[in-house]
CSV table of N, CA and C and ligand atoms in Angstrom, one decimal:
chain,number,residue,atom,x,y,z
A,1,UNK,N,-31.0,-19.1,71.3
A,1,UNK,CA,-29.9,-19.3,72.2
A,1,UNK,C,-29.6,-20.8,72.4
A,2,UNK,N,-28.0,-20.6,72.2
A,2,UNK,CA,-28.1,-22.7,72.7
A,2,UNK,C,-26.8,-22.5,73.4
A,3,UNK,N,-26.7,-23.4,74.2
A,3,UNK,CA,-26.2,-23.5,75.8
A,3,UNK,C,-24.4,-23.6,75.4
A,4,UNK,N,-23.9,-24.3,73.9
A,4,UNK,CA,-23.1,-24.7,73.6
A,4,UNK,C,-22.4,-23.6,72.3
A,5,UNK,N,-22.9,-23.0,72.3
A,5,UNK,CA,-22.8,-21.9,71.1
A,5,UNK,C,-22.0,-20.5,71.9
A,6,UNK,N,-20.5,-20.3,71.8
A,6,UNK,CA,-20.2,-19.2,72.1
A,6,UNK,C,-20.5,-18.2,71.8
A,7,UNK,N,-20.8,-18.2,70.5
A,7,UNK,CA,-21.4,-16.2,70.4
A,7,UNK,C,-22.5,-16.4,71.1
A,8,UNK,N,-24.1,-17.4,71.2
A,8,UNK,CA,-24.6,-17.3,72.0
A,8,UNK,C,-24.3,-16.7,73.2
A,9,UNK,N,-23.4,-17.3,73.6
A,9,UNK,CA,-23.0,-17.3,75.2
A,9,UNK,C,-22.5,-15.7,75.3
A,10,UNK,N,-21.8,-15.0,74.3
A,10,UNK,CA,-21.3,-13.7,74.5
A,10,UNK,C,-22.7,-12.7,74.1
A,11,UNK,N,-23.7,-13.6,73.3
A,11,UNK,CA,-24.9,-12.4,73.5
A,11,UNK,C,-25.6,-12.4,74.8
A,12,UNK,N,-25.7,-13.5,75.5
A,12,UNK,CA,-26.1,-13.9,76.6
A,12,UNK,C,-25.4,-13.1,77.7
A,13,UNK,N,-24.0,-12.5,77.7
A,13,UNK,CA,-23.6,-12.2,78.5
A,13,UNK,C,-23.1,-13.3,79.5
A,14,UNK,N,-22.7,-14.5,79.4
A,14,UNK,CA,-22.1,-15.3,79.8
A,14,UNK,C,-21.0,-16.0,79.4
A,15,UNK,N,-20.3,-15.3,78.4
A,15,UNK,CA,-18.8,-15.2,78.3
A,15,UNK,C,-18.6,-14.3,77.6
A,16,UNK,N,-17.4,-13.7,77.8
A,16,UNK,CA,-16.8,-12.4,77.8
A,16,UNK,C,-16.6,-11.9,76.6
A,17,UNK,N,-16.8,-10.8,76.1
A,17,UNK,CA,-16.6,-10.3,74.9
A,17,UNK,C,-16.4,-8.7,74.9
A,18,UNK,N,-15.1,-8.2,73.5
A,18,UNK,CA,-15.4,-7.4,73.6
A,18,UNK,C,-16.0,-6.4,72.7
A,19,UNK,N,-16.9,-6.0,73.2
A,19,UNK,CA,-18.5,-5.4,72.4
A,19,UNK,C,-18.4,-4.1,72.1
A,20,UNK,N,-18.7,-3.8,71.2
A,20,UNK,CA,-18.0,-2.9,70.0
A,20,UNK,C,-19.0,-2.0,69.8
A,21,UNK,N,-20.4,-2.4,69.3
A,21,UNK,CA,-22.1,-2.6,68.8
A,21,UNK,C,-22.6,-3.4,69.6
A,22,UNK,N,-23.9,-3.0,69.9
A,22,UNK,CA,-24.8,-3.9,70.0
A,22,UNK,C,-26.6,-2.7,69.7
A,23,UNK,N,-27.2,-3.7,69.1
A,23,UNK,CA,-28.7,-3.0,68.7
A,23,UNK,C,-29.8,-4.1,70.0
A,24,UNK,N,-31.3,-4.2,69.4
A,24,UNK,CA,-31.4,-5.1,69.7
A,24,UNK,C,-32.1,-6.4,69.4
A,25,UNK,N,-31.3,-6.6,67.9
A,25,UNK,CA,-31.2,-8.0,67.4
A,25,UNK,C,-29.2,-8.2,66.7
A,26,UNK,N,-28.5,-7.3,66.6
A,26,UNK,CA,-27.2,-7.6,66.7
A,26,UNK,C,-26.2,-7.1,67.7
A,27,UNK,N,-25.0,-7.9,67.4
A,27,UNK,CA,-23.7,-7.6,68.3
A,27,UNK,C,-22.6,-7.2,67.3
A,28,UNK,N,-21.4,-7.2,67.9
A,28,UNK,CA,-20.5,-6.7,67.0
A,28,UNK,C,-19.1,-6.8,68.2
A,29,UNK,N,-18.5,-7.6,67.6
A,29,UNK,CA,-17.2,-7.8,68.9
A,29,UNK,C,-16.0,-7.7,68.3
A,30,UNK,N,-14.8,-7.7,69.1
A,30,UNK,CA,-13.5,-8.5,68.8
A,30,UNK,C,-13.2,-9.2,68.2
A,31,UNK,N,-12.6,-9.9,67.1
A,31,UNK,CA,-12.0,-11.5,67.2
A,31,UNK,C,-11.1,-11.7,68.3
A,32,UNK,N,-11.4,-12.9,68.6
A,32,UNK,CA,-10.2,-13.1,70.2
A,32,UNK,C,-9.3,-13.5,69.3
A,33,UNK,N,-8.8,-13.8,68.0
A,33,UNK,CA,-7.9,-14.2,67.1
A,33,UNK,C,-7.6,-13.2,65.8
A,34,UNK,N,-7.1,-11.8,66.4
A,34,UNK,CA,-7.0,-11.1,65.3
A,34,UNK,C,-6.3,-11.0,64.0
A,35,UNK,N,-7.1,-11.3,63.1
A,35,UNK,CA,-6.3,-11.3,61.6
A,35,UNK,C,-5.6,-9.7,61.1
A,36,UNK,N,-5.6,-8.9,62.0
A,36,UNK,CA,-5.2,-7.4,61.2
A,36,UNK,C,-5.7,-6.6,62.7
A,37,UNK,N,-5.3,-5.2,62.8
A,37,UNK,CA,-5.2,-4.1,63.3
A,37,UNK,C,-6.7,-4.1,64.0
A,38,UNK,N,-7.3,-4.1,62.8
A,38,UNK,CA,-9.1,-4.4,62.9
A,38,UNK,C,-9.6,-5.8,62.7
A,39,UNK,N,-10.5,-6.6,63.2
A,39,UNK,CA,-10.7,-7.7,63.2
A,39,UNK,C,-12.5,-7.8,63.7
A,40,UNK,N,-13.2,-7.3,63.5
A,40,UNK,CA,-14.6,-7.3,64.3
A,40,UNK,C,-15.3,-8.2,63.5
A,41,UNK,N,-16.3,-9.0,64.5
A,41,UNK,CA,-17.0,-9.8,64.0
A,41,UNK,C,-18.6,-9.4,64.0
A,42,UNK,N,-19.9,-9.3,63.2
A,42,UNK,CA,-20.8,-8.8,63.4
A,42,UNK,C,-21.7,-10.2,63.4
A,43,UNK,N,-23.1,-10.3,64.0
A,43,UNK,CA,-23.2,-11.3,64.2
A,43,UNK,C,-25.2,-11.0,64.9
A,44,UNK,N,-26.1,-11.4,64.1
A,44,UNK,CA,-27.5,-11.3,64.6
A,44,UNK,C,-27.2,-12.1,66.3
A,45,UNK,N,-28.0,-11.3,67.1
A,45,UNK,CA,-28.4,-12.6,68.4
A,45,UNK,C,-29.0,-13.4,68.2
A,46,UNK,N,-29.9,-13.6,67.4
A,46,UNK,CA,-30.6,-14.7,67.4
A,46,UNK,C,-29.4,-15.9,66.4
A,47,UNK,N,-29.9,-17.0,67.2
A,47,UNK,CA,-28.6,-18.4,66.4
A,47,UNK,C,-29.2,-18.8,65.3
A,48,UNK,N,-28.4,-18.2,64.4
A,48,UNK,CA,-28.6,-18.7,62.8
A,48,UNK,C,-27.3,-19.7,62.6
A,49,UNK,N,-27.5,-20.7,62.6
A,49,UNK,CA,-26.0,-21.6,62.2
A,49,UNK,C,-25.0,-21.4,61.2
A,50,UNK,N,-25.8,-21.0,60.0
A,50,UNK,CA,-25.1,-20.5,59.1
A,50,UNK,C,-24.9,-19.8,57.9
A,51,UNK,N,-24.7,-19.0,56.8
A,51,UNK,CA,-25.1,-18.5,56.3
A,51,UNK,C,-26.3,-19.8,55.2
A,52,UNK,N,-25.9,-20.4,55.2
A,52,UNK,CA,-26.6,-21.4,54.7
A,52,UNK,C,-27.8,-21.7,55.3
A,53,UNK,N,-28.3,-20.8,56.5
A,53,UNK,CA,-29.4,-21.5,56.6
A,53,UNK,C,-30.6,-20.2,57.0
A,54,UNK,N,-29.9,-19.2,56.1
A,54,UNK,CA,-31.0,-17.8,55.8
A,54,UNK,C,-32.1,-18.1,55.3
A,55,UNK,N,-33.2,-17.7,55.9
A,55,UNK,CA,-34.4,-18.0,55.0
A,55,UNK,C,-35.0,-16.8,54.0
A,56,UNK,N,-35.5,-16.8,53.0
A,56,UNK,CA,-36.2,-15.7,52.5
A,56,UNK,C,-36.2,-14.4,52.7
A,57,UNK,N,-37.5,-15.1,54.0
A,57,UNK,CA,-37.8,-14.1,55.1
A,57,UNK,C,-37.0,-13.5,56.0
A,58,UNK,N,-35.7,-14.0,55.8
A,58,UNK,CA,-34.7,-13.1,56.4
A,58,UNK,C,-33.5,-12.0,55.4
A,59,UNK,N,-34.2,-11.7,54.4
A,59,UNK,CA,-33.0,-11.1,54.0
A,59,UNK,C,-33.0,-9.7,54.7
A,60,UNK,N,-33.4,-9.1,55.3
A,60,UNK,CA,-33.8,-7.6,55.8
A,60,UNK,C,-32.9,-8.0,57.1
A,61,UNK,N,-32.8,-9.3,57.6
A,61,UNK,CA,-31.5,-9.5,58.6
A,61,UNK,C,-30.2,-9.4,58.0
A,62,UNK,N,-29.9,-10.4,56.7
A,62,UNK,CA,-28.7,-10.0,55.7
A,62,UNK,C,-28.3,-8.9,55.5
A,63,UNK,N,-29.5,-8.0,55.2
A,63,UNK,CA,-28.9,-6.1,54.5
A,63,UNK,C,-28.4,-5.8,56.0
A,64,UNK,N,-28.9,-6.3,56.9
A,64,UNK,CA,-29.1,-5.1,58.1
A,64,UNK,C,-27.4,-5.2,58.5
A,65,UNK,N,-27.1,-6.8,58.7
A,65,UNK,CA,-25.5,-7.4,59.1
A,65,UNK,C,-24.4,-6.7,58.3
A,66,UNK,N,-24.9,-6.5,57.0
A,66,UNK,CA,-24.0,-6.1,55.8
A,66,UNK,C,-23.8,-4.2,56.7
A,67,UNK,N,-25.1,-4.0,56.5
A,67,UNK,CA,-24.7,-2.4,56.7
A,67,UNK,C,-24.2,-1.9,57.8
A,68,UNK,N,-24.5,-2.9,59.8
A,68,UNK,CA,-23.5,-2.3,60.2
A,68,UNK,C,-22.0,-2.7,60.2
A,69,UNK,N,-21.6,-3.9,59.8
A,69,UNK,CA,-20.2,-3.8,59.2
A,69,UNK,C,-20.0,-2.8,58.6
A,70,UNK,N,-20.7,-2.4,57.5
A,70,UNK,CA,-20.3,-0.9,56.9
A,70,UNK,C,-20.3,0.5,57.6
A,71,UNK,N,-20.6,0.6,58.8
A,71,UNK,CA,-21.1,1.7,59.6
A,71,UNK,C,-19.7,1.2,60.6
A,72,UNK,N,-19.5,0.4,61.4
A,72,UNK,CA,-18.5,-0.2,61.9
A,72,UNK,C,-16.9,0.4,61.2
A,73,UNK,N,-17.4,0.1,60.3
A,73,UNK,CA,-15.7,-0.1,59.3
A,73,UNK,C,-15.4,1.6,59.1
A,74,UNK,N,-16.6,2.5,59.1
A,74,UNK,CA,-16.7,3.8,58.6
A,74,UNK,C,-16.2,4.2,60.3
A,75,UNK,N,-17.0,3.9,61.2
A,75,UNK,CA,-16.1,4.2,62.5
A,75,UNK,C,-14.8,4.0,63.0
A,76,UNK,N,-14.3,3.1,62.5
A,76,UNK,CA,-12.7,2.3,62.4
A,76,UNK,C,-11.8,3.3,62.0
A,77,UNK,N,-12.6,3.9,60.8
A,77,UNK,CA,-11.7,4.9,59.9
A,77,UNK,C,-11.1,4.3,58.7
A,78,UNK,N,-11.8,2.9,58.4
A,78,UNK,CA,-11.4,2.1,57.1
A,78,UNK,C,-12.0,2.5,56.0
A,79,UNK,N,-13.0,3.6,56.3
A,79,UNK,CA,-13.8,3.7,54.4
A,79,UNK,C,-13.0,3.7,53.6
A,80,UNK,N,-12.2,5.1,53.7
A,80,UNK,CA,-11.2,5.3,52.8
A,80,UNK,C,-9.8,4.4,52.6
A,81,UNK,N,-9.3,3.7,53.1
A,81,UNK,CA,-8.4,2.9,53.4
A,81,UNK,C,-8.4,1.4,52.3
A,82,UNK,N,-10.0,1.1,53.1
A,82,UNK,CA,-10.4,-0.3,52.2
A,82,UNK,C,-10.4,-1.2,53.8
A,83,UNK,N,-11.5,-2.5,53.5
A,83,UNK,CA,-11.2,-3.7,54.3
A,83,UNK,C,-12.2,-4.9,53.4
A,84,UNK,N,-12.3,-5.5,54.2
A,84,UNK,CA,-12.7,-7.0,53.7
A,84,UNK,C,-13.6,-7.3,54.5
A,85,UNK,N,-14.7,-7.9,54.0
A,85,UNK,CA,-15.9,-8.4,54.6
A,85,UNK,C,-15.8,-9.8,54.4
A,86,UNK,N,-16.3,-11.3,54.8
A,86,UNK,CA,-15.8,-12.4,54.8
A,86,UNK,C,-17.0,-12.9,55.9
A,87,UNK,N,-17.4,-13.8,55.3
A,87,UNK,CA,-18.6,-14.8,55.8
A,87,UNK,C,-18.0,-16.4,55.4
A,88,UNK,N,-17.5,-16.8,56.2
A,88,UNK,CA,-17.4,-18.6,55.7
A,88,UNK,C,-18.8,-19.1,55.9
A,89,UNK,N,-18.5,-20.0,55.2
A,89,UNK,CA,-19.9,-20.7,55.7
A,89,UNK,C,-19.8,-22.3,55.3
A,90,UNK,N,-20.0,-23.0,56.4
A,90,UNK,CA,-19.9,-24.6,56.4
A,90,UNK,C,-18.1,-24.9,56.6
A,91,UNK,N,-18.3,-26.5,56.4
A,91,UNK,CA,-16.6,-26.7,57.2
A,91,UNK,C,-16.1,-26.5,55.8
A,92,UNK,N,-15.9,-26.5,54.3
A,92,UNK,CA,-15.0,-26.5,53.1
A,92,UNK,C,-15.2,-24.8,53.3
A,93,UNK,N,-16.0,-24.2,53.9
A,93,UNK,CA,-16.0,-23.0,53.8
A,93,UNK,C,-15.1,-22.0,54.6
A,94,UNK,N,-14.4,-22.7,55.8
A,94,UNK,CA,-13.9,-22.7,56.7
A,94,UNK,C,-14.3,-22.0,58.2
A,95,UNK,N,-15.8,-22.4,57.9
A,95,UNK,CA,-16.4,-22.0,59.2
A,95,UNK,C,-16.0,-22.9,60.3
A,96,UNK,N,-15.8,-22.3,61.3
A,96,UNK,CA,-15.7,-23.0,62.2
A,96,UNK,C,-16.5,-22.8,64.1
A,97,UNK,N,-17.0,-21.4,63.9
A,97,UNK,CA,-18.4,-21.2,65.1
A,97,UNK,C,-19.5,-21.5,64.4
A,98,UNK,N,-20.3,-22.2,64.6
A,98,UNK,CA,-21.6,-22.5,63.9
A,98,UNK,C,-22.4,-21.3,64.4
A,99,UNK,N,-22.2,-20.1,63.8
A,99,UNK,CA,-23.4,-19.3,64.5
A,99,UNK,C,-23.2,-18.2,63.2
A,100,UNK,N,-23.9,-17.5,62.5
A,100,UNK,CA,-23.6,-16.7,61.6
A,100,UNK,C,-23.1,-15.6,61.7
A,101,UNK,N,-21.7,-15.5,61.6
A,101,UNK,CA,-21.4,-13.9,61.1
A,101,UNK,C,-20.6,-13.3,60.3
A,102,UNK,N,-20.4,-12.4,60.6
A,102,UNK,CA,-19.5,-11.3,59.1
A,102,UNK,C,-18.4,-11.2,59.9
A,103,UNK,N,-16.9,-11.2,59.2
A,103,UNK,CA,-15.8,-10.5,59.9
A,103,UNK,C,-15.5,-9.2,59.2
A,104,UNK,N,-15.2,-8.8,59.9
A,104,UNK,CA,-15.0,-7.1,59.6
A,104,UNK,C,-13.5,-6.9,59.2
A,105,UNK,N,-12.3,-6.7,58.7
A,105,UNK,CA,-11.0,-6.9,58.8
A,105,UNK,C,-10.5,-5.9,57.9
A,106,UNK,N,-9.4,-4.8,58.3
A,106,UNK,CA,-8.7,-4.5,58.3
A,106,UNK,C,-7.5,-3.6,58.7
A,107,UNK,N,-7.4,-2.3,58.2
A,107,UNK,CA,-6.2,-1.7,59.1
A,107,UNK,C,-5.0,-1.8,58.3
A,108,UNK,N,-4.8,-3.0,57.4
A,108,UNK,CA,-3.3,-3.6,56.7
A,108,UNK,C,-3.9,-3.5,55.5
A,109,UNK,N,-2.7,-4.2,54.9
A,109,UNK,CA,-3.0,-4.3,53.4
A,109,UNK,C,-3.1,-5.9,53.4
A,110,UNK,N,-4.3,-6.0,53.1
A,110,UNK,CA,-4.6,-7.6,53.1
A,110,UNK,C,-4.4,-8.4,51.8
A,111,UNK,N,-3.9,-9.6,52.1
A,111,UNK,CA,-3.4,-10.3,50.9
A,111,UNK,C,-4.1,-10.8,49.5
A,112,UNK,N,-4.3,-10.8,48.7
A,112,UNK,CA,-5.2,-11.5,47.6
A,112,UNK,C,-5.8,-12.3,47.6
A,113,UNK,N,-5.1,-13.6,47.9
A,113,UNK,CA,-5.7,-14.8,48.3
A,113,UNK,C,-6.8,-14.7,48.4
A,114,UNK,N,-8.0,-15.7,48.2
A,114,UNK,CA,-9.3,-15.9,49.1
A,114,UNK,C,-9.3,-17.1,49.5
A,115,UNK,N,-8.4,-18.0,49.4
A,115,UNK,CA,-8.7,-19.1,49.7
A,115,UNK,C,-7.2,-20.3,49.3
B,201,AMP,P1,-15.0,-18.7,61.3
B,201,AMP,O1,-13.8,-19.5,61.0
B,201,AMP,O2,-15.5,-17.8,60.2
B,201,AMP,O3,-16.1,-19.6,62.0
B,201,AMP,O4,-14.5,-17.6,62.4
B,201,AMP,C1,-14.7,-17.8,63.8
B,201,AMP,C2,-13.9,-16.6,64.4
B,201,AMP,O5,-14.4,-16.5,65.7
B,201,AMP,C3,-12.4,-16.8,64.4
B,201,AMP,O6,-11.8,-15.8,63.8
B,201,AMP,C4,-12.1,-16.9,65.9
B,201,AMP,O7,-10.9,-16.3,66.2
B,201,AMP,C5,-13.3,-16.2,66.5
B,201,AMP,N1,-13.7,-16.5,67.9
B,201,AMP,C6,-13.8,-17.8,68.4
B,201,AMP,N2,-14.2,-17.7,69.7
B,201,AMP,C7,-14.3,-16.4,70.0
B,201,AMP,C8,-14.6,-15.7,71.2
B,201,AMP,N3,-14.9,-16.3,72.3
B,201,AMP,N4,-14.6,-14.3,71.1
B,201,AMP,C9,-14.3,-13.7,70.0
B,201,AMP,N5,-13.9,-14.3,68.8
B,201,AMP,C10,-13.9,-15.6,68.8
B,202,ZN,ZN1,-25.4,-19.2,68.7
């Protein structure tokens, strides 16, 4: 946890979020800036800065992030539909909360682009 880290702060229960999932090593919220219909963001509690800074010993956190986006997106009602999973990572990456997570997105028909 660090004092300056919003998702911190919304695992902490000290700023507002709205909480979709929670286990008890992940969350799963809103974007307060939705790109599409569906927009959720999945996210371990514990502060990982970035995807860049997984260690080894953490890939069984990696599968875990991956799968409830996938369990998420299956409750949305997006299996069949299709969506987009999307992890920036670093500032060319276009991260911009230093705390690690997945966005969940869709509902639309999302554009080609990746970048
Ligand atoms: P990224 O560019 O991958 O770092 O994405 C950060 C995402 O976090 C953006 O889509 C923001 O809209 C979203 N975001 C920032 N602050 C909050 C917040 N307090 N609650 C929910 N989503 C947030
Ligand atoms: Zn954090």
């Amino acid at each position: 946890m660090t004092d300056e880290c919003i998702f911190c702060r919304i695992v902490a229960g000290e700023a507002p979020g709205d909480i979709v999932y929670q286990d008890e090593r992940f969350l799963a919220f809103s974007d307060i800036s939705p790109q599409a219909p569906t927009h959720l963001l999945v996210i371990p509690k514990i502060h990982i800065t970035s995807f860049a800074e997984l260690t080894e010993g953490q890939q069984e956190l990696a599968g875990r992030l991956m799968m409830i986006a996938k369990n998420l997106a299956e409750k949305c009602g997006l299996a069949k539909s299709g969506y987009r999973l999307v992890i920036n990572c670093g500032s060319e990456g276009g991260q911009v909360v230093p705390h690690l997570h997945l966005h969940l997105i869709g509902g639309r028909k999302l554009g080609g682009k990746l970048g």
